[in-house]
Short mmCIF file of C-alpha atoms in Angstrom, two decimals:
data_model
loop_
_atom_site.label_atom_id
_atom_site.label_comp_id
_atom_site.label_asym_id
_atom_site.label_seq_id
_atom_site.Cartn_x
_atom_site.Cartn_y
_atom_site.Cartn_z
CA UNK W 1 -14.45 7.26 -18.72
CA UNK W 2 -14.22 10.91 -19.06
CA UNK W 3 -10.96 11.71 -17.63
CA UNK W 4 -8.26 9.79 -15.98
CA UNK W 5 -7.83 11.82 -13.24
CA UNK W 6 -11.37 11.20 -11.84
CA UNK W 7 -10.22 7.64 -11.64
CA UNK W 8 -8.22 8.10 -8.50
CA UNK W 9 -11.34 9.84 -7.02
CA UNK W 10 -13.68 6.44 -8.17
CA UNK W 11 -11.39 4.05 -8.08
CA UNK W 12 -13.20 2.26 -5.05
CA UNK W 13 -14.62 -0.34 -6.38
CA UNK W 14 -13.51 -3.82 -4.85
CA UNK W 15 -13.62 -7.41 -5.27
CA UNK W 16 -13.26 -10.31 -2.68
CA UNK W 17 -10.76 -11.84 -5.22
CA UNK W 18 -9.62 -9.69 -7.12
CA UNK W 19 -6.47 -7.36 -6.91
CA UNK W 20 -4.84 -4.52 -8.23
CA UNK W 21 -1.61 -2.73 -9.18
CA UNK W 22 -2.07 0.52 -10.54
CA UNK W 23 0.14 3.71 -11.53
CA UNK W 24 -1.62 7.16 -11.70
CA UNK W 25 0.93 9.54 -13.51
CA UNK W 26 0.23 13.54 -14.14
CA UNK W 27 2.04 15.48 -15.60
CA UNK W 28 1.19 19.29 -15.55
CA UNK W 29 1.93 22.50 -17.84
CA UNK W 30 1.10 26.42 -16.61
CA UNK W 31 -0.15 24.98 -13.33
CA UNK W 32 1.12 26.51 -9.96
CA UNK W 33 1.49 25.82 -6.27
CA UNK W 34 2.29 21.82 -7.22
CA UNK W 35 4.60 20.14 -8.39
CA UNK W 36 5.00 19.60 -11.97
CA UNK W 37 5.00 16.21 -11.53
CA UNK W 38 3.15 13.31 -9.37
CA UNK W 39 3.25 9.50 -9.56
CA UNK W 40 0.83 7.73 -7.23
CA UNK W 41 1.22 3.53 -6.78
CA UNK W 42 -1.53 2.08 -5.25
CA UNK W 43 -2.21 -1.41 -4.21
CA UNK W 44 -5.63 -2.41 -3.56
CA UNK W 45 -6.72 1.29 -4.53
CA UNK W 46 -4.45 1.29 -0.91
CA UNK W 47 -1.63 4.31 -1.38
CA UNK W 48 1.68 2.21 -1.32
CA UNK W 49 4.38 4.80 -2.73
CA UNK W 50 4.46 8.43 -3.96
CA UNK W 51 7.31 10.63 -5.86
CA UNK W 52 6.71 14.31 -7.22
CA UNK W 53 9.34 16.45 -9.12
CA UNK W 54 10.22 17.87 -6.41
CA UNK W 55 11.95 15.67 -4.11
CA UNK W 56 13.10 13.39 -7.02
CA UNK W 57 13.04 10.12 -4.89
CA UNK W 58 9.61 7.27 -4.78
CA UNK W 59 8.68 7.42 -0.58
CA UNK W 60 6.70 4.38 0.79
CA UNK W 61 3.50 5.26 2.44
CA UNK W 62 2.87 1.55 4.44
CA UNK W 63 5.08 0.09 6.52
CA UNK W 64 4.70 -3.93 5.43
CA UNK W 65 6.03 -2.04 1.66
CA UNK W 66 8.89 -0.09 3.49
CA UNK W 67 9.63 -3.56 5.25
CA UNK W 68 9.35 -5.58 1.78
CA UNK W 69 11.23 -3.23 0.34
CA UNK W 70 14.56 -3.68 3.05
CA UNK W 71 14.88 -7.18 1.32
CA UNK W 72 14.28 -5.81 -2.26
CA UNK W 73 16.58 -2.69 -2.52
CA UNK W 74 17.26 -3.19 -6.29
CA UNK W 75 13.74 -2.82 -6.57
CA UNK W 76 13.05 0.44 -4.64
CA UNK W 77 16.38 1.67 -6.49
CA UNK W 78 14.36 1.15 -9.88
CA UNK W 79 11.19 2.81 -8.85
CA UNK W 80 13.21 5.90 -7.52
CA UNK W 81 15.06 5.67 -11.16
CA UNK W 82 11.44 5.12 -12.70
CA UNK W 83 10.27 8.50 -11.27
CA UNK W 84 13.28 10.62 -12.74
CA UNK W 85 12.32 8.94 -16.03
CA UNK W 86 8.98 9.49 -16.25
CA UNK W 87 9.52 13.16 -14.90
CA UNK W 88 11.70 14.08 -18.40
CA UNK W 89 8.81 11.90 -20.31
CA UNK W 90 6.24 13.54 -19.18
CA UNK W 91 7.90 16.83 -19.99
CA UNK W 92 8.30 15.86 -23.13
CA UNK W 93 5.55 15.02 -24.53
CA UNK W 94 3.40 17.73 -22.90
CA UNK W 95 5.91 20.27 -24.90
CA UNK W 96 5.09 18.21 -28.32
CA UNK W 97 1.43 18.13 -27.62
CA UNK W 98 0.91 21.60 -26.67
CA UNK W 99 3.08 22.66 -30.17
CA UNK W 100 1.40 20.06 -32.38
CA UNK W 101 -2.13 21.76 -30.91
CA UNK W 102 -1.08 25.14 -30.93
CA UNK W 103 -1.38 25.61 -27.41
CA UNK W 104 0.85 28.42 -27.02
CA UNK W 105 -0.46 29.42 -22.71
CA UNK W 106 -2.96 27.90 -20.36
CA UNK W 107 -2.97 25.17 -18.07
CA UNK W 108 -2.27 21.37 -19.36
CA UNK W 109 -2.36 18.09 -18.05
CA UNK W 110 -0.83 14.96 -19.35
CA UNK W 111 -2.17 11.67 -17.60
CA UNK W 112 -1.52 8.49 -17.44
CA UNK W 113 -2.85 5.04 -15.56
CA UNK W 114 -0.54 1.85 -15.86
CA UNK W 115 -1.09 -1.72 -14.19
CA UNK W 116 -2.96 -5.15 -13.65
CA UNK W 117 -5.42 -6.95 -12.14
CA UNK W 118 -5.04 -10.47 -10.44
CA UNK W 119 -7.13 -12.63 -9.83
CA UNK W 120 -6.55 -15.30 -7.36
CA UNK W 121 -9.19 -17.61 -8.09
CA UNK W 122 -8.67 -17.95 -11.50
CA UNK W 123 -5.65 -16.41 -12.51
CA UNK W 124 -6.42 -14.36 -14.74
CA UNK W 125 -4.81 -11.43 -15.35
CA UNK W 126 -6.11 -7.99 -16.94
CA UNK W 127 -2.83 -5.27 -17.91
CA UNK W 128 -4.00 -1.53 -19.09
CA UNK W 129 -2.01 1.50 -20.36
CA UNK W 130 -3.57 4.46 -21.13
CA UNK W 131 -3.12 8.08 -21.15
CA UNK W 132 -5.60 11.25 -20.71
CA UNK W 133 -5.04 14.54 -22.04
CA UNK W 134 -6.32 17.76 -20.63
CA UNK W 135 -9.23 15.30 -18.97
CA UNK W 136 -10.29 13.39 -21.35
CA UNK W 137 -9.03 10.13 -22.50
CA UNK W 138 -6.01 10.38 -25.35
CA UNK W 139 -4.64 6.80 -26.00
CA UNK W 140 -5.09 3.41 -25.01
CA UNK W 141 -2.98 0.18 -25.53
CA UNK W 142 -5.10 -2.51 -27.36
CA UNK W 143 -2.11 -5.48 -25.62
CA UNK W 144 -4.07 -7.98 -27.86
CA UNK W 145 -2.31 -5.98 -30.96
CA UNK W 146 -0.01 -4.05 -30.13
CA UNK W 147 -1.75 -0.56 -31.01
CA UNK W 148 -2.78 2.42 -29.72
CA UNK W 149 -6.25 3.54 -30.32
CA UNK W 150 -6.91 7.18 -30.70
CA UNK W 151 -10.35 8.39 -29.16
CA UNK W 152 -9.54 12.03 -30.10
CA UNK W 153 -8.69 12.99 -33.63
CA UNK W 154 -5.80 15.15 -32.29
CA UNK W 155 -4.10 11.89 -30.73
CA UNK W 156 -3.97 10.13 -34.13
CA UNK W 157 -0.58 11.63 -34.95
CA UNK W 158 0.98 10.64 -31.80
CA UNK W 159 -0.92 6.94 -32.12
CA UNK W 160 1.21 6.71 -35.92
CA UNK W 161 4.59 7.59 -33.63
CA UNK W 162 4.05 4.82 -30.92
CA UNK W 163 2.34 2.47 -32.82
CA UNK W 164 6.20 2.56 -34.89
CA UNK W 165 8.19 2.17 -32.03
CA UNK W 166 7.72 -2.05 -31.75
CA UNK W 167 10.51 -1.70 -28.93
CA UNK W 168 8.51 -0.36 -26.37
CA UNK W 169 5.48 -1.71 -27.03
CA UNK W 170 6.64 -4.84 -26.21
CA UNK W 171 8.15 -3.65 -23.14
CA UNK W 172 4.97 -2.11 -22.17
CA UNK W 173 3.56 -5.24 -23.23
CA UNK W 174 5.55 -7.42 -20.91
CA UNK W 175 5.11 -5.16 -17.92
CA UNK W 176 1.56 -5.38 -17.91
CA UNK W 177 1.00 -9.05 -18.77
CA UNK W 178 3.94 -10.61 -16.75
CA UNK W 179 6.06 -8.22 -14.75
CA UNK W 180 3.16 -6.28 -12.77
CA UNK W 181 1.31 -9.61 -12.02
CA UNK W 182 4.91 -11.30 -10.38
CA UNK W 183 5.24 -7.96 -8.27
CA UNK W 184 1.48 -8.10 -7.34
CA UNK W 185 1.16 -11.45 -5.95
CA UNK W 186 4.44 -10.45 -3.86
CA UNK W 187 2.90 -7.08 -2.60
CA UNK W 188 -0.48 -8.73 -1.77
CA UNK W 189 0.83 -11.55 0.00
CA UNK W 190 3.10 -9.17 1.96
CA UNK W 191 0.34 -7.02 2.97
CA UNK W 192 -2.12 -9.14 3.03
CA UNK W 193 -3.14 -8.80 6.61
CA UNK W 194 -3.14 -4.73 6.24
CA UNK W 195 -5.05 -5.02 2.68
CA UNK W 196 -7.69 -7.02 3.91
CA UNK W 197 -8.17 -4.90 6.97
CA UNK W 198 -11.64 -3.74 7.80
CA UNK W 199 -12.99 -2.04 10.91
CA UNK W 200 -16.30 -0.32 10.68
CA UNK W 201 -17.41 2.98 12.04
CA UNK W 202 -19.34 4.62 14.62
CA UNK W 203 -21.88 6.71 12.56
CA UNK W 204 -24.22 9.63 13.94
CA UNK W 205 -26.80 11.86 13.21
CA UNK W 206 -25.33 15.81 13.63
CA UNK W 207 -27.49 18.92 13.71
CA UNK W 208 -26.50 22.09 15.04
CA UNK W 209 -30.20 24.28 15.57
CA UNK W 210 -33.70 22.47 14.81
CA UNK W 211 -33.80 24.16 11.45
CA UNK W 212 -30.25 22.92 10.10
CA UNK W 213 -29.25 20.44 8.09
CA UNK W 214 -29.06 16.67 9.58
CA UNK W 215 -25.81 15.28 8.82
CA UNK W 216 -25.10 11.85 8.64
CA UNK W 217 -21.39 11.51 10.10
CA UNK W 218 -19.12 8.21 9.88
CA UNK W 219 -16.05 7.81 11.20
CA UNK W 220 -13.54 4.96 12.16
CA UNK W 221 -13.90 2.94 9.33
CA UNK W 222 -10.88 1.22 7.18
CA UNK W 223 -10.25 1.43 4.31
CA UNK W 224 -11.24 4.33 2.69
CA UNK W 225 -13.75 1.86 -0.25
CA UNK W 226 -16.85 3.17 1.33
CA UNK W 227 -19.75 5.38 0.19
CA UNK W 228 -22.77 6.64 2.55
CA UNK W 229 -26.17 8.08 1.12
CA UNK W 230 -29.37 8.91 2.20
CA UNK W 231 -32.58 6.68 1.36
CA UNK W 232 -36.37 7.44 1.11
CA UNK W 233 -38.56 4.90 1.80
CA UNK W 234 -35.81 2.82 0.77
CA UNK W 235 -34.70 4.13 -2.30
CA UNK W 236 -31.95 6.03 -3.04
CA UNK W 237 -32.27 9.97 -2.54
CA UNK W 238 -30.28 12.54 -4.16
CA UNK W 239 -32.60 15.42 -3.70
CA UNK W 240 -31.53 18.37 -1.23
CA UNK W 241 -28.45 15.66 -0.44
CA UNK W 242 -24.94 17.19 0.26
CA UNK W 243 -22.23 14.53 -0.46
CA UNK W 244 -18.86 14.88 1.47
CA UNK W 245 -15.64 13.68 0.70
CA UNK W 246 -13.83 10.68 2.63
CA UNK W 247 -11.06 12.54 4.86
CA UNK W 248 -8.17 10.65 6.66
CA UNK W 249 -8.39 10.45 10.37
CA UNK W 250 -4.90 11.26 12.90
CA UNK W 251 -5.44 6.98 13.59
CA UNK W 252 -5.33 6.28 9.99
CA UNK W 253 -8.82 5.23 9.74
CA UNK W 254 -11.56 7.17 8.00
CA UNK W 255 -14.23 9.76 8.09
CA UNK W 256 -17.49 10.71 5.78
CA UNK W 257 -20.49 12.68 6.27
CA UNK W 258 -23.33 13.67 4.21
CA UNK W 259 -26.20 16.29 4.70
CA UNK W 260 -29.57 15.79 4.33
CA UNK W 261 -31.45 19.63 4.10
CA UNK W 262 -34.54 19.13 6.28
CA UNK W 263 -36.19 22.48 4.75
CA UNK W 264 -38.27 20.23 2.34
CA UNK W 265 -39.24 16.89 4.76
CA UNK W 266 -42.22 17.71 6.59
CA UNK W 267 -42.74 16.28 9.83
CA UNK W 268 -44.66 13.54 9.43
CA UNK W 269 -41.92 12.58 6.72
CA UNK W 270 -38.82 11.72 8.45
CA UNK W 271 -39.91 8.27 9.35
CA UNK W 272 -39.34 7.74 5.37
CA UNK W 273 -35.63 8.61 5.79
CA UNK W 274 -32.55 6.39 6.58
CA UNK W 275 -28.53 7.22 6.46
CA UNK W 276 -26.71 4.07 4.84
CA UNK W 277 -23.35 3.57 5.15
CA UNK W 278 -21.72 0.88 2.89
CA UNK W 279 -17.71 -0.79 3.54
CA UNK W 280 -15.95 -2.77 0.78
CA UNK W 281 -15.83 -6.21 1.09
CA UNK W 282 -18.36 -6.44 4.23
CA UNK W 283 -21.74 -7.75 3.51
CA UNK W 284 -24.38 -5.67 5.72
CA UNK W 285 -24.67 -2.19 5.49
CA UNK W 286 -24.84 0.00 8.67
CA UNK W 287 -28.82 2.00 8.43
CA UNK W 288 -29.37 4.79 10.88
CA UNK W 289 -33.27 6.03 10.40
CA UNK W 290 -33.71 9.57 10.73
CA UNK W 291 -34.96 9.70 14.48
CA UNK W 292 -35.20 13.42 16.05
CA UNK W 293 -34.43 11.50 19.94
CA UNK W 294 -31.19 9.95 17.86
CA UNK W 295 -29.77 13.18 16.65
CA UNK W 296 -26.66 14.96 18.57
CA UNK W 297 -26.50 18.69 19.41
CA UNK W 298 -25.24 21.41 21.12
CA UNK W 299 -27.87 23.91 20.60
CA UNK W 300 -29.49 25.39 23.49
CA UNK W 301 -32.77 27.20 23.28
CA UNK W 302 -32.57 30.73 24.07
CA UNK W 303 -35.37 30.39 27.10
CA UNK W 304 -33.34 27.53 28.56
CA UNK W 305 -30.16 29.33 28.26
CA UNK W 306 -31.43 32.39 30.20
CA UNK W 307 -33.19 30.27 32.80
CA UNK W 308 -29.68 28.27 33.67
CA UNK W 309 -28.14 31.47 33.38
CA UNK W 310 -30.33 33.51 35.99
CA UNK W 311 -30.13 30.56 38.35
CA UNK W 312 -26.37 30.02 38.03
CA UNK W 313 -26.45 33.65 39.54
CA UNK W 314 -28.33 32.60 41.96
CA UNK W 315 -26.90 30.02 43.44
CA UNK W 316 -23.43 31.57 42.58
CA UNK W 317 -24.31 34.47 45.00
CA UNK W 318 -25.62 32.49 47.64
CA UNK W 319 -22.89 30.11 48.11
CA UNK W 320 -20.19 33.10 47.66
CA UNK W 321 -20.19 33.96 51.01
CA UNK W 322 -19.90 30.65 52.81
CA UNK W 323 -16.83 30.16 50.65
CA UNK W 324 -15.16 33.00 51.07
CA UNK W 325 -15.70 32.47 55.38
CA UNK W 326 -14.29 28.85 54.80
CA UNK W 327 -11.59 30.53 52.58
CA UNK W 328 -11.56 27.35 50.23
CA UNK W 329 -11.77 28.04 46.43
CA UNK W 330 -12.25 25.29 44.50
CA UNK W 331 -12.40 25.37 40.32
CA UNK W 332 -12.96 22.38 38.54
CA UNK W 333 -13.55 22.47 34.63
CA UNK W 334 -14.25 19.37 31.84
CA UNK W 335 -14.00 20.48 28.73
CA UNK W 336 -15.94 18.54 26.08
CA UNK W 337 -16.22 19.09 22.24
CA UNK W 338 -15.56 17.57 19.39
CA UNK W 339 -11.51 17.10 18.24
CA UNK W 340 -11.05 17.42 14.66
CA UNK W 341 -9.51 14.99 12.24
CA UNK W 342 -6.02 15.36 11.68
CA UNK W 343 -7.01 16.30 7.45
CA UNK W 344 -3.81 16.55 6.13
#
């Protein structure tokens, strides 16, 4: 792992029996246009909570989580309080780090990932608590020895100070090993129908012109723990491929595209390529062959356009006198086209 920030982008590895409760906290200094503190809560890699230094309150992101918290108001209040406390903690530690590392300016980011995983078959619980600074690992808590590991020399002085805080170490251990799994089990039980929901997408091949890239587009899938890629001769293909991000649709489902540049693909080699969509937890992948007959496009050749235009004008001129005589004008138009996702 190079950076904790990337964990949020690549935390889509799921298991049929393992569940997780993770918190991603980020404090920034010298970064504009975003709150100086942001916190995310994830259950089985599904975002269930959010807070930042602007709103100063915890916000629930799932309906089932809101229903659960109606009967656990004190628990909800504790999240808001922890959001506020962590803002102060991150601000103080950022200032301390910049001073000790002689960083007088620029943008700096302190991040934390903590929580637990629980195997609902074996009952095994794994806790974790670690920090990153400016895109690199900074401190990792060893819950067996209750000491901090410092991957970077710059973190060593912080390790010594935090190792001496025995009360805090015991609190972190109790939370990761005992408190976190209790609430994780409750969250999984209450949100099981939503967390275990799987919707397969519709997959299409799209192209603007015969010479442009072919986009393999999947939309309508849930959850967002998915991946899509091009294959050549049955092997994952990376050359001349552009991977898009997973984006939300207005109905709560997701979409993704992966483009293949055709300029380097000979026509006789098309049959060697296919597009693969994989949804975590679903055994069978959706495989779409690169087939010209299956490509959807709105492109019309100039010759076809000219012929269609001339024909339309001639027919219109022939019909106009009859319509004028009848005194009846009827105009009906159907609007067809793509409906873009409501990505926030």
